[in-house]
XYZ file of C-alpha atoms in Angstrom:
666
model
C 0.000 0.000 0.000
C 2.817 2.443 0.902
C 4.406 2.003 -2.537
C 1.106 2.743 -4.263
C 0.593 5.895 -2.224
C 4.102 7.123 -2.867
C 3.472 6.830 -6.569
C 0.679 9.344 -6.165
C 3.196 12.017 -5.146
C 3.806 14.272 -8.176
C 7.005 13.741 -10.066
C 7.496 17.471 -10.330
C 10.370 17.773 -7.872
C 12.189 14.859 -9.421
C 12.451 16.573 -12.784
C 15.717 18.130 -13.828
C 16.379 20.520 -16.702
C 17.362 18.810 -19.909
C 20.610 20.194 -21.274
C 20.066 20.972 -24.925
C 21.637 23.549 -27.177
C 18.265 24.790 -28.357
C 15.522 24.032 -25.831
C 12.250 23.048 -27.447
C 9.199 25.293 -27.150
C 6.598 23.751 -24.850
C 2.894 24.298 -25.517
C 0.045 23.055 -23.343
C -3.419 23.116 -24.928
C -6.426 22.435 -22.728
C -9.836 21.945 -24.343
C -12.272 22.266 -21.463
C -14.978 19.649 -20.762
C -13.947 17.270 -23.552
C -14.912 13.631 -23.020
C -12.328 11.303 -24.523
C -15.039 8.908 -25.699
C -16.507 11.654 -27.914
C -13.389 11.791 -30.068
C -12.742 9.551 -33.080
C -9.139 9.016 -31.911
C -10.686 7.237 -28.912
C -13.128 5.232 -31.029
C -16.111 7.577 -31.403
C -17.611 7.513 -34.904
C -20.463 10.051 -34.824
C -18.363 13.119 -35.692
C -15.314 14.156 -37.700
C -12.279 15.731 -36.040
C -9.534 15.941 -38.686
C -7.234 18.130 -36.581
C -7.226 15.686 -33.679
C -6.650 12.774 -36.008
C -3.721 14.482 -37.733
C -2.222 15.438 -34.381
C -2.685 11.901 -33.085
C -0.535 10.593 -35.956
C 2.331 12.757 -34.683
C 1.729 12.189 -30.973
C 1.692 9.623 -28.206
C -1.868 8.893 -27.088
C -2.705 7.892 -23.518
C -5.568 5.431 -23.706
C -6.601 5.911 -20.072
C -6.064 9.399 -18.666
C -8.109 10.695 -15.740
C -8.827 13.990 -14.018
C -8.561 14.424 -10.273
C -11.513 16.813 -10.146
C -14.510 17.397 -12.448
C -14.158 21.177 -12.022
C -12.214 23.669 -14.134
C -10.106 25.534 -11.568
C -9.055 22.583 -9.361
C -8.219 20.440 -12.378
C -6.153 23.084 -14.166
C -4.367 23.867 -10.932
C -3.383 20.192 -10.779
C -2.174 20.226 -14.390
C -0.034 23.315 -13.805
C 1.422 22.238 -10.446
C 1.510 18.443 -10.540
C -0.289 18.458 -7.201
C -3.601 17.040 -6.056
C -6.291 19.544 -5.010
C -5.605 19.093 -1.295
C -2.004 20.178 -1.960
C -2.548 23.181 -4.229
C -5.610 24.301 -2.261
C -8.307 24.797 -4.932
C -11.223 22.546 -3.972
C -13.925 24.372 -5.966
C -14.219 26.948 -8.735
C -14.977 29.735 -6.256
C -13.879 30.561 -2.748
C -10.389 29.055 -2.951
C -6.967 30.272 -4.009
C -4.393 28.192 -5.885
C -0.910 27.805 -4.490
C 0.967 27.629 -7.816
C 4.186 29.405 -6.820
C 6.398 26.403 -7.561
C 4.438 25.169 -10.546
C 5.311 24.417 -14.135
C 5.390 28.032 -15.330
C 7.736 29.097 -12.538
C 10.100 26.206 -13.231
C 10.235 26.968 -16.941
C 10.929 30.613 -16.148
C 13.846 29.528 -13.962
C 15.218 27.703 -17.007
C 15.189 30.906 -19.018
C 11.914 30.311 -20.834
C 9.442 33.073 -21.578
C 6.105 32.013 -20.096
C 2.615 33.094 -21.102
C -1.000 31.979 -21.195
C -4.366 32.904 -22.647
C -7.484 31.507 -21.028
C -11.150 31.445 -21.989
C -12.959 31.006 -18.644
C -13.571 33.513 -15.896
C -12.914 30.883 -13.227
C -9.254 30.734 -14.380
C -8.673 34.474 -13.912
C -5.338 35.505 -12.428
C -6.893 36.526 -9.093
C -7.235 32.830 -8.238
C -3.436 32.535 -7.968
C -3.169 30.175 -10.924
C -1.176 32.731 -12.959
C 1.907 32.451 -10.716
C 5.067 32.017 -12.793
C 3.660 33.438 -16.037
C 5.283 36.520 -17.542
C 2.031 37.299 -19.360
C -1.400 35.921 -18.515
C -4.262 37.027 -20.766
C -7.482 36.558 -18.809
C -9.530 39.228 -20.549
C -12.777 37.330 -20.203
C -15.806 39.576 -19.959
C -17.778 38.946 -16.752
C -20.936 39.092 -18.843
C -24.467 39.056 -17.553
C -24.389 39.348 -13.748
C -27.139 36.717 -13.665
C -24.931 34.162 -15.429
C -23.211 31.451 -13.418
C -19.445 31.865 -13.161
C -18.939 28.584 -15.002
C -20.792 29.929 -18.030
C -18.671 33.082 -18.370
C -16.315 32.583 -21.275
C -14.867 34.087 -24.414
C -14.842 32.440 -27.790
C -11.845 30.266 -28.492
C -11.121 32.189 -31.673
C -10.429 35.335 -29.620
C -8.205 33.435 -27.191
C -6.267 31.896 -30.060
C -5.686 35.323 -31.608
C -4.117 36.434 -28.346
C -1.948 33.306 -28.225
C -0.754 33.715 -31.802
C 0.121 37.358 -31.236
C 2.273 36.523 -28.208
C 3.928 33.468 -29.740
C 4.619 35.362 -32.947
C 6.670 37.909 -31.013
C 8.479 35.414 -28.752
C 9.391 32.419 -30.907
C 13.029 33.533 -31.115
C 13.688 32.123 -27.637
C 12.462 29.123 -25.657
C 8.926 29.590 -24.387
C 6.214 27.800 -22.474
C 2.659 28.642 -23.509
C -0.635 27.556 -21.959
C -3.676 27.887 -24.235
C -7.092 27.228 -22.753
C -10.232 26.832 -24.894
C -13.694 26.656 -23.313
C -15.445 24.859 -26.154
C -17.219 22.430 -25.616
C -18.197 23.653 -22.124
C -21.876 24.474 -21.646
C -23.817 26.393 -22.762
C -23.376 24.518 -26.049
C -23.589 27.016 -28.871
C -21.541 25.839 -31.865
C -21.503 28.046 -34.966
C -22.509 26.777 -38.370
C -21.847 24.427 -40.055
C -21.035 22.518 -36.863
C -24.452 23.129 -35.300
C -26.441 21.590 -38.175
C -24.338 18.588 -39.025
C -23.737 17.191 -35.506
C -26.178 14.854 -33.779
C -26.023 16.961 -30.609
C -25.014 20.481 -29.662
C -22.214 19.039 -27.523
C -20.779 17.112 -30.469
C -21.113 20.249 -32.579
C -18.964 22.067 -30.047
C -16.414 19.250 -30.145
C -16.174 19.585 -33.920
C -15.837 23.355 -33.562
C -13.086 22.897 -30.958
C -11.325 20.601 -33.420
C -11.476 23.307 -36.084
C -10.016 25.818 -33.630
C -7.255 23.379 -32.718
C -6.504 22.777 -36.375
C -6.160 26.486 -37.067
C -3.784 26.971 -34.144
C -1.623 24.000 -35.092
C -1.453 25.297 -38.681
C -0.177 28.595 -37.297
C 2.559 26.733 -35.410
C 3.540 24.894 -38.578
C 3.653 28.086 -40.622
C 5.971 29.648 -38.027
C 8.268 26.616 -38.023
C 7.431 25.874 -34.380
C 5.358 22.712 -34.625
C 8.049 20.158 -35.493
C 10.511 21.257 -32.830
C 7.948 21.773 -30.055
C 6.690 19.592 -27.232
C 2.908 19.960 -27.480
C 0.407 18.475 -25.039
C -3.319 18.428 -25.846
C -5.708 17.396 -23.083
C -8.908 18.258 -21.265
C -9.496 19.089 -17.624
C -12.535 16.823 -17.175
C -15.388 15.237 -19.104
C -19.145 15.821 -19.232
C -22.096 13.851 -17.850
C -24.432 14.164 -20.860
C -27.131 12.478 -18.788
C -25.324 9.143 -18.443
C -25.911 8.963 -14.685
C -28.537 11.674 -14.345
C -26.098 14.589 -14.597
C -26.087 16.667 -17.753
C -22.880 18.573 -17.102
C -20.212 18.012 -14.443
C -19.180 18.678 -10.865
C -21.532 16.404 -8.937
C -20.426 12.876 -9.836
C -17.146 11.026 -10.298
C -18.194 8.502 -12.906
C -15.899 7.715 -15.820
C -17.643 10.099 -18.217
C -16.694 13.004 -15.936
C -13.125 11.872 -15.257
C -11.677 10.231 -18.372
C -10.068 12.795 -20.645
C -8.002 12.859 -23.824
C -4.239 13.155 -23.344
C -1.940 13.358 -26.364
C 1.731 14.341 -26.214
C 3.686 15.309 -29.334
C 7.393 15.128 -28.628
C 9.974 17.278 -30.447
C 10.707 16.011 -33.957
C 7.569 13.839 -33.579
C 9.489 11.199 -31.642
C 7.416 8.070 -30.921
C 4.731 9.355 -33.294
C 1.578 7.251 -33.386
C 2.384 5.220 -30.275
C -0.082 4.580 -27.452
C 0.330 4.267 -23.699
C -1.957 1.755 -22.023
C -0.822 2.528 -18.465
C -3.443 4.721 -16.741
C -2.250 8.250 -16.024
C -3.608 11.115 -13.972
C -3.489 14.767 -14.907
C -1.103 15.272 -11.978
C 1.450 13.394 -14.119
C 1.345 16.014 -16.885
C 3.627 18.486 -15.076
C 6.446 15.955 -15.074
C 5.880 15.219 -18.775
C 6.104 18.915 -19.619
C 9.260 19.469 -17.591
C 11.089 16.272 -18.510
C 9.908 15.801 -22.089
C 9.172 12.163 -21.268
C 5.931 10.228 -21.636
C 7.033 7.313 -19.496
C 4.829 7.022 -16.431
C 4.695 4.367 -13.750
C 1.366 2.738 -12.957
C -0.297 4.092 -9.820
C -3.772 4.502 -8.353
C -5.499 7.724 -9.415
C -7.415 9.688 -6.807
C -10.312 12.051 -7.638
C -12.661 14.165 -5.558
C -15.563 16.594 -5.751
C -16.696 18.879 -2.961
C -19.106 20.659 -5.269
C -22.252 18.811 -4.062
C -21.415 19.620 -0.450
C -20.481 23.274 -0.971
C -23.398 24.129 -3.227
C -26.227 21.742 -2.346
C -25.566 20.404 1.147
C -25.083 16.877 -0.205
C -22.195 14.512 0.433
C -18.800 15.114 -1.100
C -17.496 12.218 -3.210
C -14.069 10.595 -3.592
C -12.820 7.899 -5.932
C -9.805 5.760 -6.721
C -9.002 4.171 -10.066
C -6.502 1.327 -9.875
C -6.043 -0.374 -13.221
C -9.527 -1.348 -14.363
C -11.083 -1.012 -10.921
C -12.974 2.176 -10.040
C -14.037 2.633 -6.432
C -16.341 5.562 -5.589
C -16.524 6.457 -1.916
C -20.063 7.761 -1.331
C -22.708 7.276 1.376
C -23.574 4.190 -0.682
C -20.223 3.096 -2.073
C -19.740 1.783 -5.620
C -17.202 -0.417 -7.396
C -16.985 -0.798 -11.167
C -14.959 -2.815 -13.651
C -13.953 -0.234 -16.267
C -12.797 -2.859 -18.752
C -15.959 -4.943 -18.749
C -18.411 -2.180 -17.886
C -17.082 1.207 -19.125
C -20.558 2.757 -18.773
C -20.478 1.847 -15.045
C -23.954 0.378 -14.897
C -23.259 -2.618 -12.601
C -22.075 -1.972 -9.064
C -19.857 -4.953 -8.121
C -19.205 -3.937 -4.536
C -21.186 -6.770 -2.944
C -19.446 -9.327 -5.178
C -15.896 -8.032 -4.691
C -15.734 -7.242 -1.004
C -12.006 -7.892 -0.742
C -11.218 -5.556 -3.644
C -13.555 -2.990 -2.156
C -11.752 -3.143 1.213
C -8.342 -2.810 -0.448
C -9.319 0.268 -2.465
C -11.165 1.817 0.476
C -8.023 1.525 2.598
C -5.852 2.980 -0.178
C -8.190 5.921 -0.615
C -8.758 6.751 3.062
C -5.514 8.724 3.718
C -6.040 10.773 0.548
C -9.336 12.272 1.739
C -8.509 15.627 3.291
C -11.042 18.145 4.549
C -10.768 21.480 2.771
C -10.255 24.732 4.544
C -13.367 26.866 4.789
C -13.959 28.741 1.532
C -12.850 32.374 1.618
C -11.540 32.462 5.174
C -12.955 35.363 7.188
C -10.517 37.829 8.771
C -11.462 39.751 11.960
C -12.595 42.862 10.065
C -14.866 40.771 7.840
C -16.177 38.901 10.866
C -17.123 42.205 12.479
C -18.969 43.276 9.329
C -20.791 39.934 9.172
C -21.837 40.188 12.804
C -23.137 43.722 12.245
C -25.252 42.395 9.395
C -26.602 39.493 11.441
C -24.865 36.636 9.633
C -22.300 35.315 12.118
C -23.728 32.483 14.200
C -26.924 32.316 12.194
C -25.954 29.216 10.246
C -24.023 26.120 11.189
C -21.615 24.267 8.897
C -23.041 21.295 7.062
C -22.305 18.252 9.225
C -23.629 14.813 10.000
C -25.004 12.328 7.516
C -25.427 14.029 4.163
C -27.570 12.864 1.246
C -25.943 10.763 -1.454
C -25.975 12.833 -4.677
C -27.157 9.830 -6.699
C -30.324 9.816 -4.608
C -31.060 13.360 -5.787
C -31.356 12.831 -9.542
C -34.983 13.983 -9.449
C -33.760 17.243 -7.942
C -31.286 17.513 -10.844
C -34.177 17.379 -13.275
C -36.164 19.957 -11.310
C -33.146 22.263 -11.182
C -32.519 21.975 -14.914
C -36.161 22.733 -15.652
C -36.269 25.741 -13.310
C -33.032 27.207 -14.667
C -34.252 26.709 -18.223
C -37.427 28.629 -17.412
C -35.314 31.333 -15.782
C -33.081 31.700 -18.846
C -36.193 31.880 -21.053
C -37.578 34.725 -18.963
C -40.549 32.692 -17.677
C -40.164 34.091 -14.199
C -43.439 32.978 -12.607
C -42.877 29.329 -13.546
C -39.171 29.503 -12.679
C -39.926 30.960 -9.246
C -42.433 28.189 -8.519
C -39.803 25.606 -9.460
C -37.111 27.151 -7.277
C -39.452 27.389 -4.317
C -40.413 23.711 -4.610
C -36.724 22.805 -4.627
C -35.922 24.963 -1.589
C -38.840 23.491 0.357
C -37.072 20.111 0.228
C -33.450 21.303 -0.052
C -33.040 24.486 2.006
C -29.223 24.228 1.958
C -29.028 24.974 -1.782
C -27.320 28.334 -1.479
C -27.172 28.917 -5.221
C -30.943 28.476 -5.507
C -31.588 31.106 -2.832
C -29.329 33.396 -4.855
C -31.022 32.842 -8.212
C -34.454 33.061 -6.553
C -33.416 36.533 -5.451
C -32.593 37.471 -9.043
C -35.939 36.180 -10.327
C -37.870 38.120 -7.701
C -35.928 41.277 -8.460
C -36.638 40.895 -12.155
C -40.333 40.533 -11.314
C -40.298 43.803 -9.383
C -40.704 42.101 -6.006
C -37.728 43.960 -4.608
C -38.185 43.414 -0.861
C -38.649 39.671 -1.314
C -35.638 39.565 -3.640
C -33.419 41.187 -1.053
C -34.740 38.869 1.673
C -33.891 35.842 -0.487
C -30.402 37.186 -1.152
C -29.888 37.714 2.560
C -31.039 34.158 3.255
C -28.393 32.886 0.826
C -25.706 34.907 2.582
C -26.964 33.864 6.014
C -26.484 30.232 5.047
C -23.071 30.884 3.494
C -21.701 33.995 5.205
C -18.180 33.682 3.775
C -19.364 33.662 0.139
C -18.264 37.081 -1.069
C -19.983 36.676 -4.421
C -23.307 36.423 -2.577
C -22.523 39.604 -0.679
C -21.644 41.309 -3.969
C -24.890 40.156 -5.611
C -26.829 41.452 -2.619
C -24.989 44.785 -2.697
C -25.937 45.207 -6.358
C -29.587 44.443 -5.630
C -29.667 46.870 -2.717
C -28.038 49.548 -4.862
C -30.622 49.119 -7.597
C -33.346 49.272 -4.940
C -31.984 52.610 -3.742
C -30.883 51.401 -0.292
C -27.414 52.948 -0.463
C -26.499 52.422 3.204
C -27.194 48.679 3.201
C -25.667 48.356 -0.267
C -22.489 49.964 1.024
C -22.284 47.636 4.028
C -22.580 44.566 1.795
C -20.189 45.939 -0.827
C -17.621 46.525 1.929
C -18.176 42.975 3.139
C -17.576 41.671 -0.373
C -14.581 43.953 -0.939
C -16.262 45.221 -4.126
C -14.664 48.590 -4.786
C -16.499 49.038 -8.088
C -19.877 48.838 -6.345
C -18.616 51.218 -3.664
C -17.565 53.594 -6.436
C -21.084 53.571 -7.903
C -22.570 54.223 -4.468
C -20.244 57.183 -3.920
C -21.085 58.475 -7.399
C -24.801 58.403 -6.600
C -24.099 60.301 -3.388
C -22.105 62.914 -5.279
C -18.896 62.088 -3.391
C -16.679 62.198 -6.472
C -13.254 61.988 -4.757
C -14.251 58.806 -2.929
C -15.925 57.443 -6.059
C -12.699 57.883 -8.030
C -10.604 56.309 -5.289
C -12.870 53.269 -5.043
C -13.011 52.868 -8.838
C -9.215 52.901 -9.080
C -8.998 50.265 -6.346
C -11.485 48.162 -8.315
C -8.762 47.024 -10.714
C -9.095 46.998 -14.460
C -12.316 45.063 -14.807
C -14.694 46.293 -17.484
C -17.184 47.462 -14.875
C -14.539 49.339 -12.866
C -13.182 51.104 -15.956
C -16.662 52.090 -17.108
C -17.482 53.487 -13.684
C -14.182 55.378 -13.659
C -15.032 56.913 -17.047
C -18.415 58.033 -15.693
C -16.717 59.636 -12.709
C -14.248 61.468 -14.936
C -17.163 62.787 -16.983
C -18.967 63.981 -13.839
C -15.781 65.783 -12.800
C -15.685 67.637 -16.110
C -12.720 65.704 -17.471
C -14.262 64.834 -20.814
C -10.963 64.084 -22.559
C -9.959 61.558 -19.865
C -13.450 60.030 -19.825
C -13.269 59.617 -23.598
C -9.815 58.029 -23.417
C -10.944 55.453 -20.844
C -14.151 54.742 -22.784
C -12.245 54.292 -26.058
C -9.752 51.931 -24.406
C -12.602 49.927 -22.887
C -14.456 49.751 -26.192
C -11.289 48.501 -27.914
C -10.895 45.833 -25.227
C -14.480 44.650 -25.648
C -14.017 44.404 -29.408
C -10.706 42.599 -28.955
C -12.007 40.078 -26.435
C -15.529 39.641 -27.769
C -16.893 41.000 -24.497
C -20.529 41.770 -23.763
C -21.553 45.324 -24.755
C -21.886 47.647 -21.770
C -25.109 49.610 -21.614
C -24.335 53.322 -21.597
C -20.741 53.090 -22.870
C -21.478 54.558 -26.309
C -23.705 57.206 -24.755
C -20.892 58.193 -22.412
C -18.599 58.532 -25.414
C -21.238 60.620 -27.168
C -21.547 62.975 -24.224
C -17.766 63.358 -23.988
C -17.500 63.992 -27.741
C -20.269 66.586 -27.624
C -18.566 68.415 -24.758
C -15.276 68.244 -26.688
C -16.810 69.974 -29.702
C -17.387 66.959 -31.953
C -21.168 66.841 -32.513
C -20.886 64.502 -35.518
C -18.912 61.984 -33.469
C -21.382 62.380 -30.616
C -24.313 61.638 -32.906
C -22.624 58.495 -34.223
C -22.014 57.337 -30.650
C -25.621 57.924 -29.553
C -26.954 56.094 -32.600
C -24.577 53.192 -31.932
C -25.915 52.962 -28.379
C -29.429 52.717 -29.805
C -28.332 50.081 -32.306
C -26.888 47.905 -29.531
C -29.588 48.719 -26.961
C -32.770 49.666 -28.872
C -35.106 51.866 -26.885
C -32.506 53.016 -24.345
C -34.090 56.166 -22.833
C -30.855 57.956 -21.971
C -29.482 57.487 -25.493
C -32.721 58.808 -27.004
C -32.749 61.749 -24.609
C -29.146 62.673 -25.531
C -29.760 62.268 -29.268
C -32.933 64.400 -29.180
C -31.150 67.194 -27.291
C -28.163 67.069 -29.655
C -30.342 67.277 -32.766
C -32.547 70.019 -31.344
C -29.635 72.215 -30.257
C -28.245 71.967 -33.783
C -31.526 73.265 -35.185
C -32.376 69.890 -36.747
C -35.975 70.057 -35.559
C -37.461 67.539 -37.996
C -34.834 64.922 -37.135
C -35.328 65.557 -33.413
C -39.087 65.135 -33.868
C -38.517 61.901 -35.786
C -36.284 60.627 -32.960
C -39.051 61.422 -30.445
C -41.596 59.471 -32.498
C -39.180 56.550 -32.917
C -38.642 56.464 -29.149
C -42.378 56.537 -28.451
C -43.004 53.778 -30.989
C -40.186 51.641 -29.569
C -41.540 51.750 -26.006
C -45.098 53.149 -25.936
C -45.611 53.552 -22.191
C -45.944 56.285 -19.580
C -42.299 56.033 -18.547
C -41.199 56.758 -22.119
C -43.622 59.663 -22.426
C -42.312 61.104 -19.145
C -38.728 60.961 -20.431
C -39.780 62.731 -23.649
C -41.636 65.404 -21.631
C -38.642 66.015 -19.365
C -36.383 66.287 -22.419
C -38.688 68.840 -24.043
C -38.756 70.813 -20.788
C -34.965 71.025 -20.951
C -35.262 72.294 -24.518
C -37.835 74.908 -23.469
C -40.741 73.338 -25.369
C -43.383 73.635 -22.630
C -46.318 72.905 -24.945
C -44.702 69.739 -26.289
C -43.872 68.644 -22.744
C -47.527 69.063 -21.674
C -48.660 67.008 -24.678
C -46.434 64.049 -23.859
C -47.242 64.172 -20.141
C -50.914 63.918 -21.062
C -50.499 60.757 -23.149
C -51.642 57.447 -21.744
């Protein structure tokens, strides 16, 4: 047993630099959420992936490679450190920080390599600690809709690849290590044509699209003369449930479909091209392969874990051990599967193989390590929590917890409720969420999304109460405090919004609160502490405009607009209008008009953009065009709120009669 456990220790520290006259470039390509059994190189026949197949001919393919976590951040942290989650510290996508200081990137940098990365998922942003050791780390992923789950926030792979090619193109004169992360085929599945139409499922369409992206990137490497001399690893961080055991996506279960991933290693000069490795490998082994340039790995048991069901739903965490063809899953009702004879894991053999079960249970036991509490609370935060009534109001989840496989009906209810929520069917979605919470009150995420539904329905007080219930049950979850601060701000409760924004450490929200209060010096200070997020930069531009610094506001807005175009980020409501206002104040009415009209193109019916455009046209003496803009606005949103905005605008322009007319409309 001791020998087997020792083999689980990463080989990272055993690696030594290889002395070569011209060190090979090293490129790690991760294609998120890619099941190995949905690739033709692993026997799947329903799709075509020519790039993978061509790469496989040049590479060594691992027939049995497994992830140690079915979550993006913990798994990538393992790949980049060679450590299991308990060692590097990331046990979930949120609430944990990666200890990657001695990881692969840092070791390559010590060897004189330039190191860089471009990622496509918000959960891999540099603030998690995963960027340690990289000279450049492009994580310009737009946060997107605040209602979206963090796991769904991504940028298109094509944009990430452009960033990678730009960096590599300017650094291929020296040794480099590059990490490229693509989020296709992670949900939500949205492949472009022709991949959408020709695949049998949206997931497979995304796999084909990911293959096309991979092919384009590899062609770039060949054109630059990098491909042949490089060590290139292509893998995935975890698989996808696709309903095989009642889970559509990933995070809850540790069945093979969530853990088995593709792993292909192309050695410099295509050494050992076309060979296969039958020995099972874990993603913790990849660090040693990258650093040593060797694909030789000793057989060892492969440990995996997921704390996601416990952190998010109040269900039991799960742990598993794969040893050869045996897969033991440690759950409230344990399971044992023969991966060779039953790869779909339909027949639990535990009662028939009690001795094997006992052996694997004993091997796994010392590997199970309790995580630290997510987002540890310092004394100042504790004081803020106590002032808000959260400390001591909820106990940690303890005792016998439900087995996730006994909650598959809840999975279906959750999927249905979230689908209704995304479709804007708020009444039905709310009913679904409330049924779920009646039976599963520890589902923190459901309390949170229930708050968003209620707020969207105009039931503001209930929305805030639901958000506070979520935070009461998980008082160290800063993202819940931030969501609540936003809701309170929109509801006009600036004092409570400020308390929750301070609790969350959200300087951008604090900047907006100060701006509403007219405290411009504090607003600017908070915005600058908010970092360079899109929201923080936009708020800073608004503050500059309020301070009369139109040129600086325009510069920030232009830089932000260029970033959004470069990264494919979500348009920000009001950004073009802000530019228009700054241009008008700077004496460029034509540019201002273009900006206001662009705002209306992106956000049709926006009242502030219409108001600004009407005033601009009227002050230029373009009365007919201003009148046409008023009629367009009224036709776009024929309601009393619109008519009130038009009346107020006409009051500003001195048209009292016109203002009375629009105020009288019903």
